[in-house]
mmCIF file of C-alpha atoms and ligand atoms in Angstrom:
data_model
loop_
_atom_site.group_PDB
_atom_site.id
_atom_site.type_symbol
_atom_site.label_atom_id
_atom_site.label_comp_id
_atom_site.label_asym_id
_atom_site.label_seq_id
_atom_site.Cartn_x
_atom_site.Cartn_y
_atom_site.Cartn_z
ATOM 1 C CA UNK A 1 13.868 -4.343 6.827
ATOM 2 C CA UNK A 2 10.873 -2.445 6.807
ATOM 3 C CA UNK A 3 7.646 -2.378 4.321
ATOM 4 C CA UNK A 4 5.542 1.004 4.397
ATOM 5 C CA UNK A 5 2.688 0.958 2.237
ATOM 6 C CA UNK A 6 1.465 4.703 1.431
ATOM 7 C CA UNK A 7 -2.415 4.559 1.117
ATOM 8 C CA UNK A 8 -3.870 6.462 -2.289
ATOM 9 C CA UNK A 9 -5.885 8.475 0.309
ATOM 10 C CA UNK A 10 -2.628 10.084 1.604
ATOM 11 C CA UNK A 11 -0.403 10.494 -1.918
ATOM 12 C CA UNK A 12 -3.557 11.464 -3.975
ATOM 13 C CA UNK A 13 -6.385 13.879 -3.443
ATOM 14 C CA UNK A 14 -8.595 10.669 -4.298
ATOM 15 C CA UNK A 15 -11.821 12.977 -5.945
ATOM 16 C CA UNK A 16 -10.226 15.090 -8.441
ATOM 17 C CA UNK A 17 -8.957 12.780 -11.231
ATOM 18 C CA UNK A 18 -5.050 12.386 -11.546
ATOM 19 C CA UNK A 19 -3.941 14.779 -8.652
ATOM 20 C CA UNK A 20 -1.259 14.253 -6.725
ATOM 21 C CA UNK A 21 -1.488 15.308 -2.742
ATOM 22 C CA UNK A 22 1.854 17.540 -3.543
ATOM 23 C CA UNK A 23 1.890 18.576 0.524
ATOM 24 C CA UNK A 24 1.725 14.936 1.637
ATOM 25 C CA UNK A 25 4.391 13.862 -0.527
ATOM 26 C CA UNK A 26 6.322 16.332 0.477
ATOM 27 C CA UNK A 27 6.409 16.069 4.389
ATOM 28 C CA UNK A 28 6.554 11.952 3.702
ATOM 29 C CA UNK A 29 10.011 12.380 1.455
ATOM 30 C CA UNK A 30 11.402 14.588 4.662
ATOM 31 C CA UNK A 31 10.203 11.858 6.738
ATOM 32 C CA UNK A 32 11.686 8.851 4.791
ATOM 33 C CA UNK A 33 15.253 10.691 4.147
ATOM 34 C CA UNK A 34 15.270 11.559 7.764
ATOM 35 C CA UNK A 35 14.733 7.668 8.575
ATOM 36 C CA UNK A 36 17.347 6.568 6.181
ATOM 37 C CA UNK A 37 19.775 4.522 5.717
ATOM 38 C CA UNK A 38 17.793 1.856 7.439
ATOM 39 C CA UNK A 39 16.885 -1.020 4.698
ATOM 40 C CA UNK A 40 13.193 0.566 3.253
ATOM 41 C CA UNK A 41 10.641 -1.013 0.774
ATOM 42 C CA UNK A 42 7.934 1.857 -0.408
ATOM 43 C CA UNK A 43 4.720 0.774 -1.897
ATOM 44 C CA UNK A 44 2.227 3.153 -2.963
ATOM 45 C CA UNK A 45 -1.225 2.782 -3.838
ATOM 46 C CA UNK A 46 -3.510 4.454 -6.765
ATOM 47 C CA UNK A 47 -5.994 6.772 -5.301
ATOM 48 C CA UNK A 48 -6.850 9.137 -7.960
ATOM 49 C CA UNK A 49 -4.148 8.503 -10.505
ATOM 50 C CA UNK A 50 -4.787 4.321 -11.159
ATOM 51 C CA UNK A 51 -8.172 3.801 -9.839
ATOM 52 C CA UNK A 52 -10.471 5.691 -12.611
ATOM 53 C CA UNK A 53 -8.898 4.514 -15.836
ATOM 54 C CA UNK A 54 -8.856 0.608 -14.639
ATOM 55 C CA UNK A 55 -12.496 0.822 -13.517
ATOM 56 C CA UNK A 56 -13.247 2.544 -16.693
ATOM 57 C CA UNK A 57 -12.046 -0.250 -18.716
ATOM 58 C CA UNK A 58 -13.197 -2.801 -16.231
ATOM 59 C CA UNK A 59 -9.563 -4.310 -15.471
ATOM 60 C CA UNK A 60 -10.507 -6.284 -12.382
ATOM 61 C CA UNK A 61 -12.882 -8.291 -13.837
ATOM 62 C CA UNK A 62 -9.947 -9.917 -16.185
ATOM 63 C CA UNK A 63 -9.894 -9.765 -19.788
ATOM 64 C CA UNK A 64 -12.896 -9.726 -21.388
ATOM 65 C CA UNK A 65 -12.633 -7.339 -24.533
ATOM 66 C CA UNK A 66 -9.701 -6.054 -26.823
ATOM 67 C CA UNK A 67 -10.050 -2.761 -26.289
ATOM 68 C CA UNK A 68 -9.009 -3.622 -22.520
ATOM 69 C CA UNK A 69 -5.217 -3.790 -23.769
ATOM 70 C CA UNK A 70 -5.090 0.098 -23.929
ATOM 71 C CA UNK A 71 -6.844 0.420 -20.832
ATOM 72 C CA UNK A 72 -4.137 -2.125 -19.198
ATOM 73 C CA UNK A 73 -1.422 -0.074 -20.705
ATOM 74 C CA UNK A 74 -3.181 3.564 -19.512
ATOM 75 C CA UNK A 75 -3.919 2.405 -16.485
ATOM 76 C CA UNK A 76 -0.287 1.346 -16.148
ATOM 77 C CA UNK A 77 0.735 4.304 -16.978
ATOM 78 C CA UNK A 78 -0.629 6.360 -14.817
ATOM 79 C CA UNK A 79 0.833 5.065 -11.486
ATOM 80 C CA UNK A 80 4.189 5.186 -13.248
ATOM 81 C CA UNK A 81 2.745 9.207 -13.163
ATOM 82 C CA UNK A 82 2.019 8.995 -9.404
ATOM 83 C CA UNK A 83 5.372 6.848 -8.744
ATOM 84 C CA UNK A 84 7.404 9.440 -11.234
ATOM 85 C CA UNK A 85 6.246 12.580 -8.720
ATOM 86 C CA UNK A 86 6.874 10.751 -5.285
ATOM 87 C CA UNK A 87 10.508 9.240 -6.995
ATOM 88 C CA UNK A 88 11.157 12.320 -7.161
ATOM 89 C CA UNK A 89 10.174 14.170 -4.419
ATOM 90 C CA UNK A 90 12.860 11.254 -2.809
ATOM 91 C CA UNK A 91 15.400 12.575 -5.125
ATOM 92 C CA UNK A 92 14.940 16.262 -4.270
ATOM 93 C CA UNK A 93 15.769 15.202 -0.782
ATOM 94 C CA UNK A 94 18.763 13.514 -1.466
ATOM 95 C CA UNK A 95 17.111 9.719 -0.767
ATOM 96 C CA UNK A 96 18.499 7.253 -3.505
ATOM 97 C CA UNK A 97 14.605 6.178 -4.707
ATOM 98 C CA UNK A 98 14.060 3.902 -7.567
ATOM 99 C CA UNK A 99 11.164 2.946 -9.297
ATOM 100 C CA UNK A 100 10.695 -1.052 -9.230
ATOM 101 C CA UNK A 101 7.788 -1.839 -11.771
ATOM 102 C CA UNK A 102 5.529 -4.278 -10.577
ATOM 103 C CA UNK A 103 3.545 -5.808 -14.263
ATOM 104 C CA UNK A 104 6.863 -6.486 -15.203
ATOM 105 C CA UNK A 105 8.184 -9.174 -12.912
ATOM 106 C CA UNK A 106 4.918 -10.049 -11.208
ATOM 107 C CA UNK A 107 1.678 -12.373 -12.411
ATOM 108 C CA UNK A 108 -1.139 -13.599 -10.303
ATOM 109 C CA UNK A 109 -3.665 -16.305 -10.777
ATOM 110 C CA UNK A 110 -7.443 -15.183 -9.878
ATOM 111 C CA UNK A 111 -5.857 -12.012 -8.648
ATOM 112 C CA UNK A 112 -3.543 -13.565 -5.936
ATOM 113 C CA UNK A 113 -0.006 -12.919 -6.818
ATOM 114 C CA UNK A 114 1.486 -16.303 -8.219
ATOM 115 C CA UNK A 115 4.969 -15.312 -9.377
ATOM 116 C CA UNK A 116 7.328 -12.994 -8.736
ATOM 117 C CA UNK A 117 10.956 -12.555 -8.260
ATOM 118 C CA UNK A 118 11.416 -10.511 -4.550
ATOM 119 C CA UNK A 119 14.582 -11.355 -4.549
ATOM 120 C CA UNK A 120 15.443 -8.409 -6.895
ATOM 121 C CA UNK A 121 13.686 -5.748 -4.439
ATOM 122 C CA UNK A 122 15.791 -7.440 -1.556
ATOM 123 C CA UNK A 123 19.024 -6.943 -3.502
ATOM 124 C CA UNK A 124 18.281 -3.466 -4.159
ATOM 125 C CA UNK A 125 17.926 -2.572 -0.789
ATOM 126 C CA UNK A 126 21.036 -3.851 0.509
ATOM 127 C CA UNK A 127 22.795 -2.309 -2.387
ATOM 128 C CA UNK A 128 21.778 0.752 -0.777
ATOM 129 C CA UNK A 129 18.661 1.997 -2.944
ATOM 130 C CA UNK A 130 15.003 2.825 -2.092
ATOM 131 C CA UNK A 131 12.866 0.997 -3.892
ATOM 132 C CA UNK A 132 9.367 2.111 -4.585
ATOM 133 C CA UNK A 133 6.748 -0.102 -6.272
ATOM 134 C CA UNK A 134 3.077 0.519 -6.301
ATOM 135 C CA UNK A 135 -0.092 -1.198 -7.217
ATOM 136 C CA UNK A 136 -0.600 -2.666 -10.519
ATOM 137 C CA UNK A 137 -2.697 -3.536 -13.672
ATOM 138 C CA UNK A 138 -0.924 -6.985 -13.947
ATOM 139 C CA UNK A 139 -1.202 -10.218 -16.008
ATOM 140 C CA UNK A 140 -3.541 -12.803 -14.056
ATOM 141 C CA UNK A 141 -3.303 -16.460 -15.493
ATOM 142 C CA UNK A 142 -6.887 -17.154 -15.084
ATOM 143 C CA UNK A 143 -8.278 -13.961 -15.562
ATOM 144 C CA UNK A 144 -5.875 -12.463 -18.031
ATOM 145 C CA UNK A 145 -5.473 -9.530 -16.521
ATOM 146 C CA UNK A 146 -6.064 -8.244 -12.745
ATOM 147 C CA UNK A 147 -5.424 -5.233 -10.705
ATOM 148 C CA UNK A 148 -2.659 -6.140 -7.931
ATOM 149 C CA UNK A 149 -3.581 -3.850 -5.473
ATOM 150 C CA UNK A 150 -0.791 -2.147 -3.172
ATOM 151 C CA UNK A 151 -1.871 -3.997 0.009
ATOM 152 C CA UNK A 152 -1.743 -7.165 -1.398
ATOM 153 C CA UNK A 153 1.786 -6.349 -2.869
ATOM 154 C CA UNK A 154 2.988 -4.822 0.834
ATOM 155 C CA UNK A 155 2.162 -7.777 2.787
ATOM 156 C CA UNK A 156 3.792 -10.210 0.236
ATOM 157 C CA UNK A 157 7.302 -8.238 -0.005
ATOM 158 C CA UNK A 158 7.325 -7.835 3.745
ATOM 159 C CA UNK A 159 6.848 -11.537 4.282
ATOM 160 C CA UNK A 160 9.357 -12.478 1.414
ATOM 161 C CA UNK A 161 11.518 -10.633 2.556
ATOM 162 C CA UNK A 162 11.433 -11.093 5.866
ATOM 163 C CA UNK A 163 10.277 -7.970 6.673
ATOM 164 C CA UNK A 164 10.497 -6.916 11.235
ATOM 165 C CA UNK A 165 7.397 -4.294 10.492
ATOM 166 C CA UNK A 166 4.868 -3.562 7.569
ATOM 167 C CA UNK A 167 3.320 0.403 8.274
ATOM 168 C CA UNK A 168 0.233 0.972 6.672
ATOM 169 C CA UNK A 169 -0.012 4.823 6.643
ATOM 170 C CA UNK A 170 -3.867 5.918 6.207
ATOM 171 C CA UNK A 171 -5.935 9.358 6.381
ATOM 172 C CA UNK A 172 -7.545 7.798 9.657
ATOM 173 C CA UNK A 173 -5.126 7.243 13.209
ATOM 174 C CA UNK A 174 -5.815 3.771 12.503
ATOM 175 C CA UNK A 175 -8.495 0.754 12.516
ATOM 176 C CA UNK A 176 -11.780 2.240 14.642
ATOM 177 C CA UNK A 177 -14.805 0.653 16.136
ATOM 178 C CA UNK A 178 -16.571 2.069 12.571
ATOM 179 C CA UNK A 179 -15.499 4.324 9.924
ATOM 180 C CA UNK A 180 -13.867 7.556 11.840
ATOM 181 C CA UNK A 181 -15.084 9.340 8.383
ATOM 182 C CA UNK A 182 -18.487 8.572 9.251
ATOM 183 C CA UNK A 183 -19.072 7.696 12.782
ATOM 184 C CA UNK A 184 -17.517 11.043 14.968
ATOM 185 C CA UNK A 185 -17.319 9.015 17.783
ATOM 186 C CA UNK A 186 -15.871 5.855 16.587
ATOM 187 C CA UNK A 187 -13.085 4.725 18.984
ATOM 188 C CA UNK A 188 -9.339 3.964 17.974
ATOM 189 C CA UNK A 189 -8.553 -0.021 18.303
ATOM 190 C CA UNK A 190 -5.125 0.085 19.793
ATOM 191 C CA UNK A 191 -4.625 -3.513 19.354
ATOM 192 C CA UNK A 192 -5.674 -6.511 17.647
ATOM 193 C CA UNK A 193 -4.887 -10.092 18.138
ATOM 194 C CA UNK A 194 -4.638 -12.704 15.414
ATOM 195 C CA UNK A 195 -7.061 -14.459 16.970
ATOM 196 C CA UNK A 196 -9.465 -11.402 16.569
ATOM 197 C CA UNK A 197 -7.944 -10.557 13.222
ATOM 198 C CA UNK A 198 -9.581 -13.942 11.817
ATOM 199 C CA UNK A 199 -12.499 -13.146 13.265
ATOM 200 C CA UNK A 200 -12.432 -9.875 11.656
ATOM 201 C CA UNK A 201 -12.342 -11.241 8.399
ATOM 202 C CA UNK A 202 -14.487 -13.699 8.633
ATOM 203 C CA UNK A 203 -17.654 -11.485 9.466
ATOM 204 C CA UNK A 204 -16.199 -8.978 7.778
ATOM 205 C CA UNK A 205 -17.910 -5.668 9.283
ATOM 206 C CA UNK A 206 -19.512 -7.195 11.919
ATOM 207 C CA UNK A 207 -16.519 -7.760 14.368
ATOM 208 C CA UNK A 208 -16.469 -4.349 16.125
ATOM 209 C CA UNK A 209 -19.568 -3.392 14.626
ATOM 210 C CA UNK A 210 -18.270 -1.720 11.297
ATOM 211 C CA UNK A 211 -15.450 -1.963 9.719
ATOM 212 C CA UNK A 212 -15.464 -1.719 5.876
ATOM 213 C CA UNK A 213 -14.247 -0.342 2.421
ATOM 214 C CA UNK A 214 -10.303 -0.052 1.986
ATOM 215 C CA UNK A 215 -9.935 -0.651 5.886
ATOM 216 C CA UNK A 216 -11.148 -4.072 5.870
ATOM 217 C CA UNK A 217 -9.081 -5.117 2.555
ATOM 218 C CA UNK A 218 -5.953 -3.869 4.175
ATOM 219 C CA UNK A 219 -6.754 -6.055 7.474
ATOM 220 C CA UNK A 220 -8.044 -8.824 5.570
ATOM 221 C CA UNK A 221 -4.300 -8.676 4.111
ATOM 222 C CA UNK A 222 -2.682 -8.062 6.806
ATOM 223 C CA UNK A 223 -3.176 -11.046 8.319
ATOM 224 C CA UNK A 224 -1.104 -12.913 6.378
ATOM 225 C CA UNK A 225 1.766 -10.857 7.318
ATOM 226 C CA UNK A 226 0.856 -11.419 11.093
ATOM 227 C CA UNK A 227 0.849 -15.180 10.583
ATOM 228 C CA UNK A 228 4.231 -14.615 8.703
ATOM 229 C CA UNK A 229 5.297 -13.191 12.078
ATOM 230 C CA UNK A 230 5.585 -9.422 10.785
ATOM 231 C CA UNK A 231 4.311 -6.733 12.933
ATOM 232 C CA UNK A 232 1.608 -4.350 11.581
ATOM 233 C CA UNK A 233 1.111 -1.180 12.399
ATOM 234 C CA UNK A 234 -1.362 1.130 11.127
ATOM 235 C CA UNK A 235 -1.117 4.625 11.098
ATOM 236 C CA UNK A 236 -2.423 8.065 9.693
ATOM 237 C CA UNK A 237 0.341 9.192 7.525
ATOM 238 C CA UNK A 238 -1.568 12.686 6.669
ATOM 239 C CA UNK A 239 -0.109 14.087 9.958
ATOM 240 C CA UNK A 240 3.647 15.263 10.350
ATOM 241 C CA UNK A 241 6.184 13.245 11.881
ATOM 242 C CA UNK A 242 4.039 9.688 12.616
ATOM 243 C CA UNK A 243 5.744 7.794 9.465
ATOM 244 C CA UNK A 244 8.988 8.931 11.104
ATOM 245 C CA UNK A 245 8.164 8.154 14.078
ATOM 246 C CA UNK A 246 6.527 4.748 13.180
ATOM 247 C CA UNK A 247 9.648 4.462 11.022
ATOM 248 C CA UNK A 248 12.032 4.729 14.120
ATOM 249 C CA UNK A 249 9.893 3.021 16.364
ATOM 250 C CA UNK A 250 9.006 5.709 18.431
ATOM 251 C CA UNK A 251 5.303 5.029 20.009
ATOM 252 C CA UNK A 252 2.374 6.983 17.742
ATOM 253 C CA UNK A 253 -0.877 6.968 17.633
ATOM 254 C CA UNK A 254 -2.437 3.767 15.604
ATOM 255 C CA UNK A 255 -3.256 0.184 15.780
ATOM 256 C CA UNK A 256 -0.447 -2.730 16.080
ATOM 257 C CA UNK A 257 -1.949 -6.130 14.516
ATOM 258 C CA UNK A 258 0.182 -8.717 16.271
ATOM 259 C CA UNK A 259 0.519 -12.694 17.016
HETATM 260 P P1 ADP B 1 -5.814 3.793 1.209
HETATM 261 O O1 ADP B 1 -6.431 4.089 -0.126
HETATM 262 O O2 ADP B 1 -5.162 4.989 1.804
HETATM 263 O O3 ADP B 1 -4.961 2.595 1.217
HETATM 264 P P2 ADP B 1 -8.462 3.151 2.007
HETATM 265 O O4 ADP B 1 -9.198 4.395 1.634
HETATM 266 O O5 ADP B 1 -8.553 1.991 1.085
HETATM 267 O O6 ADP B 1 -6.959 3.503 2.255
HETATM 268 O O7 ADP B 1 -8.863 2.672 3.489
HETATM 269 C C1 ADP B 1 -8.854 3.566 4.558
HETATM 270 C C2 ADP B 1 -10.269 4.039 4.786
HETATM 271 O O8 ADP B 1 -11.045 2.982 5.358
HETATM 272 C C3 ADP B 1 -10.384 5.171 5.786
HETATM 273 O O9 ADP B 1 -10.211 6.440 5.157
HETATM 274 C C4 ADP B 1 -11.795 4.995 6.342
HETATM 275 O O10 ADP B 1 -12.692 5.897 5.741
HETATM 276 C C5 ADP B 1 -12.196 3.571 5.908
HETATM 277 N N1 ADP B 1 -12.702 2.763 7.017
HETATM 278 C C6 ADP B 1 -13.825 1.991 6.968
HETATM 279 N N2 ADP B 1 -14.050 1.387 8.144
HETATM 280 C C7 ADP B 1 -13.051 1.773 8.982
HETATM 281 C C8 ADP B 1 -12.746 1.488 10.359
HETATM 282 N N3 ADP B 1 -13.506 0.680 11.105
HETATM 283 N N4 ADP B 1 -11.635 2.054 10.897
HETATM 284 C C9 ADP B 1 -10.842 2.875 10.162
HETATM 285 N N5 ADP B 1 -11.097 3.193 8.865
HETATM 286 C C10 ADP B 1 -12.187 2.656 8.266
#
C-alpha cells in the first residue's frame, strides 16, 4: 500500500483565493492511472481552497464563538470543492476515485487525531477503489473544533494501514539546507536519518541551518511514520513524471527519511 500526500502548493495556485492548479491536476491524474492498480491512498491538502476561510473564522484556535459553526461548515466545504475537481480529474482518466470525508469519521483531542475508523479506507482499497481524503475542519474534544491538516492525516493512514511508502509531493525537489524559494543556492538533502530527523525537530530550523514553514510540519510528521517503519520520500510533484516514478519506485530526485 502506498500513501501520497499532494501538497496545497501543487493542487492549488495557493495566492489567488479558491483556484485550483487545473495543469497539475491534470498531469498527476495521468500519473496516478498510469500507476494503478497498485493499492493507493490520496490525501490532499488545502492551499488556496481551505486555508483562507478557516483562518478567517479562526478554526485552529478551537471553538471560541458561534458564528464559528458556519465557518466550520464553509471551510468544509470548500475542500470538498478542491477534492470534487481532482475526483474528477481521476474519473476522466478512467481511475475508480472516491471521495472519503475526513470530519465525518475522524475527531482529535488538542488537534492530534484521537479517533478514527482506518479500517474503512483499508477496505476500500482492496475493494479496488481510490480513495482520496484531504485535510479537514474537524471536531477536537478539547478544543471543539481543529483543523486536521493533510500531513498529519497522511502519516496516520500510512502507519494504520501499514503503509511500505508515504510520498510527500511538494513545489520544491525535496527537504534543502534552507528554503530553495528563498536561498538559490540551498542544497538538496538526499537523505535523512531518524536519528537526524529528531534532531530536526527538536531545534526546529536550526538543524541544517533553516528549515521552516510547511517543510518543517511535514518532517516534524513524518517522523512518526519513520518510527512506524514507513519509508518517506519527498518529492516535487510540480514536475512531470516524478509521482510516477516515485509511485513505481523508480529513483527521482528528492529526499528519503528512513530508520
Ligand atoms: P504543501 O502545502 O505543498 O504541503 P508547504 O508549502 O506546506 O507544502 O511546504 C513546502 C514549502 O516549505 C516549500 O515550498 C518551501 O518553500 C518551504 N520550505 C521551508 N524550508 C524548507 C527547506 N529547508 N527545504 C525545502 N522546503 C522548505
Amino acid at each position: 500500500m502506498l500513501v501520497v500526500k499532494l501538497g496545497g502548493s501543487v493542487v492549488t495556485v495557493k495566492d489567488q483565493p479558491m483556484t485550483a492548479h487545473h495543469e497539475n491536476i491534470e498531469q498527476l491524474a495521468e500519473e496516478i492511472k498510469a500507476a494503478w492498480p497498485s493499492p493507493i491512498v490520496i490525501v490532499h491538502g488545502g492551499g488556496s481552497f481551505g486555508h483562507p476561510v478557516a483562518e478567517k473564522f479562526g478554526l485552529a484556535d478551537g471553538f471560541t464563538s458561534e458564528r464559528q459553526v458556519i465557518g466550520f461548515s464553509r471551510t468544509h466545504q470548500a475542500m470538498v470543492a478542491l477534492n470534487t475537481i481532482i475526483v474528477d480529474t481521476l474519473h476522466d482518466k478512467g481511475a475508480p476515485a472516491l471521495s472519503v470525508s475526513p470530519s465525518s469519521f475522524i475527531t482529535t483531542d488538542d488537534g492530534r487525531i484521537s479517533k478514527a475508523d482506518f479500517e474503512i479506507v483499508g477496505r476500500l482499497v482492496v475493494r479496488g477503489f481510490l480513495p482520496i481524503l484531504y485535510g479537514d475542519a474537524v471536531l477536537d474534544r478539547t478544543k471543539g473544533f481543529s483543523i486536521l491538516s493533510g500531513d498529519q492525516l497522511a502519516v496516520h493512514l500510512a502507519t494504520s494501514l501499514g503503509a511500505s511508502k508515504l510520498i510527500f509531493g511538494v513545489d520544491v525537489d525535496g527537504v534543502h539546507t534552507s528554503n530553495p524559494k528563498l536561498v538559490p543556492q540551498a542544497k538538496l538533502i538526499q537523505h535523512l536519518s531518524l536519528e537526524k530527523l529528531k534532531g530536526f525537530v527538536k531545534i526546529g530550523s536550526a538543524l541544517t541551518s533553516d528549515v521552516t514553514g510547511g517543510m518543517l510540519g511535514k518532517v516534524s510528521e513524518a517522523k512518526a511514520a519513520v518510527e512506524a517503519g514507513v519509508e518517506v520520500q519527498i518529492v516535487n510533484a510540480t514536475k512531470p513524471g516524478v509521482i510516477l516514478k516515485a509511485l513505481i519506485g523508480e529513483p527521482v530526485a528528492g529526499t528519503i527519511l528512513a530508520r
